[in-house]
Short mmCIF file of C-alpha atoms in Angstrom, two decimals:
data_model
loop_
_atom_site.label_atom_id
_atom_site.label_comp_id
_atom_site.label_asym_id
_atom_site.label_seq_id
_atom_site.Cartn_x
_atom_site.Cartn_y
_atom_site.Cartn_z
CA UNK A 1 53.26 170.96 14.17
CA UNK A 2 49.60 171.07 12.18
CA UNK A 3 49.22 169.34 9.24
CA UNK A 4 45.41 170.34 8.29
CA UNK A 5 42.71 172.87 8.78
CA UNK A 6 41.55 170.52 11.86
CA UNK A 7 45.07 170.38 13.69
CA UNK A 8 44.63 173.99 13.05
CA UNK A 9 40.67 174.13 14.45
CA UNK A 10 41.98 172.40 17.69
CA UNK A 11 44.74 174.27 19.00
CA UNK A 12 42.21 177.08 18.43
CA UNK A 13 39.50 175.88 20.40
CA UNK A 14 42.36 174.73 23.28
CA UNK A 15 43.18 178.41 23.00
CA UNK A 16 39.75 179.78 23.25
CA UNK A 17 39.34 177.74 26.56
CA UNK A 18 42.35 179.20 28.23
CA UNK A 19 41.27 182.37 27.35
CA UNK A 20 40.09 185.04 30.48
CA UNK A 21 37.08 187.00 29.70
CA UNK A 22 34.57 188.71 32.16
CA UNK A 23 31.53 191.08 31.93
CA UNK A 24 32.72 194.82 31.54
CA UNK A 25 30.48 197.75 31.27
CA UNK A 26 30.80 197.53 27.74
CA UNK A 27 30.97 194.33 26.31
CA UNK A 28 29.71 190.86 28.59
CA UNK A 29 32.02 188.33 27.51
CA UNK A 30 35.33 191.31 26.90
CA UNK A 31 38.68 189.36 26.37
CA UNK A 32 40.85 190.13 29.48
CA UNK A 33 44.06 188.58 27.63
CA UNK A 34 45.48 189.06 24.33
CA UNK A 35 45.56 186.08 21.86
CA UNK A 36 48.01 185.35 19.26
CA UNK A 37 47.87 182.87 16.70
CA UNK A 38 51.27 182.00 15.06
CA UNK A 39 50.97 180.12 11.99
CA UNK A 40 54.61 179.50 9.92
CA UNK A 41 54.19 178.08 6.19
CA UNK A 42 56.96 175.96 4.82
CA UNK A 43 57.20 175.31 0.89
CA UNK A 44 59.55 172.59 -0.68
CA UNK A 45 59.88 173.14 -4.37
CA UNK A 46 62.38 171.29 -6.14
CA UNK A 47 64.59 172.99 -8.54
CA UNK A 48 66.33 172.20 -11.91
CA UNK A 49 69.23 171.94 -10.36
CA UNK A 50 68.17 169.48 -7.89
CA UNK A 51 68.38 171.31 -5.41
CA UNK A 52 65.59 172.05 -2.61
CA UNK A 53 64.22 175.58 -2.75
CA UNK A 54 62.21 176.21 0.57
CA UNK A 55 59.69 179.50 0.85
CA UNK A 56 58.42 180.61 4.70
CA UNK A 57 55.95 182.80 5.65
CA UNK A 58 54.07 183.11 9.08
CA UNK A 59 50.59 184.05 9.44
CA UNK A 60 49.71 186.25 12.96
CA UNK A 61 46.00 186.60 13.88
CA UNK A 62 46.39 188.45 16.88
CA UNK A 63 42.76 190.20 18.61
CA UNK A 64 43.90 192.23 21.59
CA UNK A 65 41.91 193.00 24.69
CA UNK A 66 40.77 196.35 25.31
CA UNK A 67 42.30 198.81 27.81
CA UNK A 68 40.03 200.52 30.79
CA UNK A 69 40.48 203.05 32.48
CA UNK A 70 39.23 203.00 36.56
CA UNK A 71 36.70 205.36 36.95
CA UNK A 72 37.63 208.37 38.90
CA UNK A 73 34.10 209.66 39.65
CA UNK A 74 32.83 209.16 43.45
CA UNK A 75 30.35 206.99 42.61
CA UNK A 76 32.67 205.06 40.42
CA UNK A 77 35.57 204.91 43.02
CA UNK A 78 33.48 203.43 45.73
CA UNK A 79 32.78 200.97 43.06
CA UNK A 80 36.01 200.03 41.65
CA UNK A 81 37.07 200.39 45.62
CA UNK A 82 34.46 197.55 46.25
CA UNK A 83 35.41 195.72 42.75
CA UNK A 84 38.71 195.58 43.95
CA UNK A 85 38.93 194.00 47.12
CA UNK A 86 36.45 191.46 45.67
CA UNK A 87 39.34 190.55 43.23
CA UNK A 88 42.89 191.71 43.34
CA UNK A 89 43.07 189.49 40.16
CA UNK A 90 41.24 192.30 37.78
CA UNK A 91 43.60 195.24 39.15
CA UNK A 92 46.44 192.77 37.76
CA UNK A 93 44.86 191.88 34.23
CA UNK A 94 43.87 195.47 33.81
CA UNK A 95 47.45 196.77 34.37
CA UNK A 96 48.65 194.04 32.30
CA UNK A 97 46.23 194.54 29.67
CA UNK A 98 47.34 198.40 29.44
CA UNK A 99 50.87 197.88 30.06
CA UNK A 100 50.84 195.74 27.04
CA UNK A 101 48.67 197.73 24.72
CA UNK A 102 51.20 201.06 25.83
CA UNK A 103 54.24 199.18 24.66
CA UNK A 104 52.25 198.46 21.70
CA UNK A 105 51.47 201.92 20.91
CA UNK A 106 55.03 202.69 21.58
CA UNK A 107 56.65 200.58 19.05
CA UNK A 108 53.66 201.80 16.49
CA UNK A 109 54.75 205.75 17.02
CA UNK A 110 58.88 204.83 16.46
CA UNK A 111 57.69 202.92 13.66
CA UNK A 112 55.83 205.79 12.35
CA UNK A 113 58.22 208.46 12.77
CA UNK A 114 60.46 209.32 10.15
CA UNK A 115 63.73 209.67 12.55
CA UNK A 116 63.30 206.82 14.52
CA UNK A 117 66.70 205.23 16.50
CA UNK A 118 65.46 202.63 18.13
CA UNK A 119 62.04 200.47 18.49
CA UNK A 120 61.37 199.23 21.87
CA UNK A 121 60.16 195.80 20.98
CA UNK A 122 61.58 194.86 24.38
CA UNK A 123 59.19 196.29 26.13
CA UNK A 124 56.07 193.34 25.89
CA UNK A 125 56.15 189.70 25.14
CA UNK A 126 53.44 191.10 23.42
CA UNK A 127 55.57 193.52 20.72
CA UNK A 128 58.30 190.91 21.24
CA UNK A 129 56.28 187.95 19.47
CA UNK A 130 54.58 190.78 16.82
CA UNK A 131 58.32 192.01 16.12
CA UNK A 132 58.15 190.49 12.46
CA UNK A 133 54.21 191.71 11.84
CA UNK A 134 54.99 195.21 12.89
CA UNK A 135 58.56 195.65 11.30
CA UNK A 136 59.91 193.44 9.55
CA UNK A 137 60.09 192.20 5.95
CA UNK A 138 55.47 191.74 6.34
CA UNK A 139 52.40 192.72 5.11
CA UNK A 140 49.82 194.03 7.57
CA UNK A 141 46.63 194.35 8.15
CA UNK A 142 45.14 195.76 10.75
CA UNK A 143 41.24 195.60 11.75
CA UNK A 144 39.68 198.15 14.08
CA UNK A 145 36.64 197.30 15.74
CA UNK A 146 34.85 200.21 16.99
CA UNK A 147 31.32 200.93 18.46
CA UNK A 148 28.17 202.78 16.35
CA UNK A 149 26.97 204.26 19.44
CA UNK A 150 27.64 207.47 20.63
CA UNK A 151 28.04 205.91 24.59
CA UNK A 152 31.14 204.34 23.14
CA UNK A 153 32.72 207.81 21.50
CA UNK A 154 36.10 207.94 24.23
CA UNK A 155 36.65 204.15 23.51
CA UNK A 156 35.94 204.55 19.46
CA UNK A 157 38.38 207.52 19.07
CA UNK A 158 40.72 206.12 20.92
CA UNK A 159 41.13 203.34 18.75
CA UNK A 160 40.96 205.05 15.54
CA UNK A 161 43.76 207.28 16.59
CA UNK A 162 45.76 204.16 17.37
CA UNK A 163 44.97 203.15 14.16
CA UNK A 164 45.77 206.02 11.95
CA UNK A 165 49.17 205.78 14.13
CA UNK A 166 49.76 202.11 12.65
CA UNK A 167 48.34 203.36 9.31
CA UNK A 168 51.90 205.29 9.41
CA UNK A 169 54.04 202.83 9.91
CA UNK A 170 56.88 202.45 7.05
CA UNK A 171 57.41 198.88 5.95
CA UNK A 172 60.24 197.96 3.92
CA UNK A 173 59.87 196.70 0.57
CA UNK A 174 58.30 193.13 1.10
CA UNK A 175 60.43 190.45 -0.58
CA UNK A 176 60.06 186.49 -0.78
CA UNK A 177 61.77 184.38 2.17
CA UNK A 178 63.51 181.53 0.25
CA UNK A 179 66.37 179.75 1.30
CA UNK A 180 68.02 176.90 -0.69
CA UNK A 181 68.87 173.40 1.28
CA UNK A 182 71.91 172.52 0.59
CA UNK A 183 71.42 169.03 1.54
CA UNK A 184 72.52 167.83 -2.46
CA UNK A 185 75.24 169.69 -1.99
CA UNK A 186 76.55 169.16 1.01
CA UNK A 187 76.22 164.81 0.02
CA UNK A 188 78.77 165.92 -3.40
CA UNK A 189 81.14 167.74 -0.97
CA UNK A 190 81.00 164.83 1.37
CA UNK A 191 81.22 162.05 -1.29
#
């Protein structure tokens, strides 16, 4: 439970700490794990009837790690061969990182398509925790980072096509989350 902006500063910084990054060809310090920040607003309001009137909302800042792919030149096979028996460890975060961001891009196309049945949310903690951001009664935003420079042109199309997929995703009509405590009530009934 956080009360202020430096409860909030400090779980972040914990966070950042337990964070894996490494050196990649592209970026030095790439994120090898996803991070999600869950942040869930509760507001009391007292009504004329006496009665408590509570509003949620929940705030996710999620930045997700890039996918890569292993290269399949011969040159680049002799190095990944060589990367990976140095470190069985990076095999295992990359085929978690692109597991994840698959199931992602999963639940993004049955969200986008008009005859969807069913949205496999169970297929990632990762779409599991985002359930609410990516279907549910939210607003959205989603922020593509992308690379100016034409040595980056796979990786940049790649994720502006994932994100003209999530730019299709139908949301339904966003109302207010409000509940009324019935503690007042429930003390009449009792007394």
């Amino acid at each position: 439970r956080v009360e202020t902006s430096d409860d909030i500063l400090h779980i972040l910084a914990v966070g950042t700490t337990n964070r894996m990054t490494r050196s990649t060809d592209f970026n030095f310090t790439s994120s090898r794990s996803h991070a999600i920040l869950q942040l869930t607003f509760e507001i009391e309001t007292q009504v004329e009837s006496g009665q408590t009137l509570i509003s949620r909302s929940k705030l996710n800042l999620i930045d997700l790690a890039g996918s890569e792919k292993m290269s399949t030149s011969d040159e680049g096979a002799s190095y990944m061969l060589n990367q990976i028996a140095a470190s069985q460890k990076h095999v295992k975060e990359l085929t978690s990182i692109n597991k994840s961001l698959h199931a992602l891009g999963n639940v993004i196309s049955a969200l986008s398509s008009t005859n969807r049945s069913h949205v496999p949310y169970r297929d990632s903690k990762l779409t599991r925790l985002l359930q609410d951001s990516l279907g549910g009664n939210t607003r959205t935003i989603l922020i593509a980072c992308v690379a100016p420079t034409t040595l980056h042109t796979v990786e940049t199309l790649s994720t502006l096509s994932f994100a003209d997929r999530a730019k299709n995703v139908k949301l339904q009509l966003v109302k207010a989350n409000t509940v009324i405590d019935d503690k007042l009530t429930l003390a009449k009934a009792q007394a």
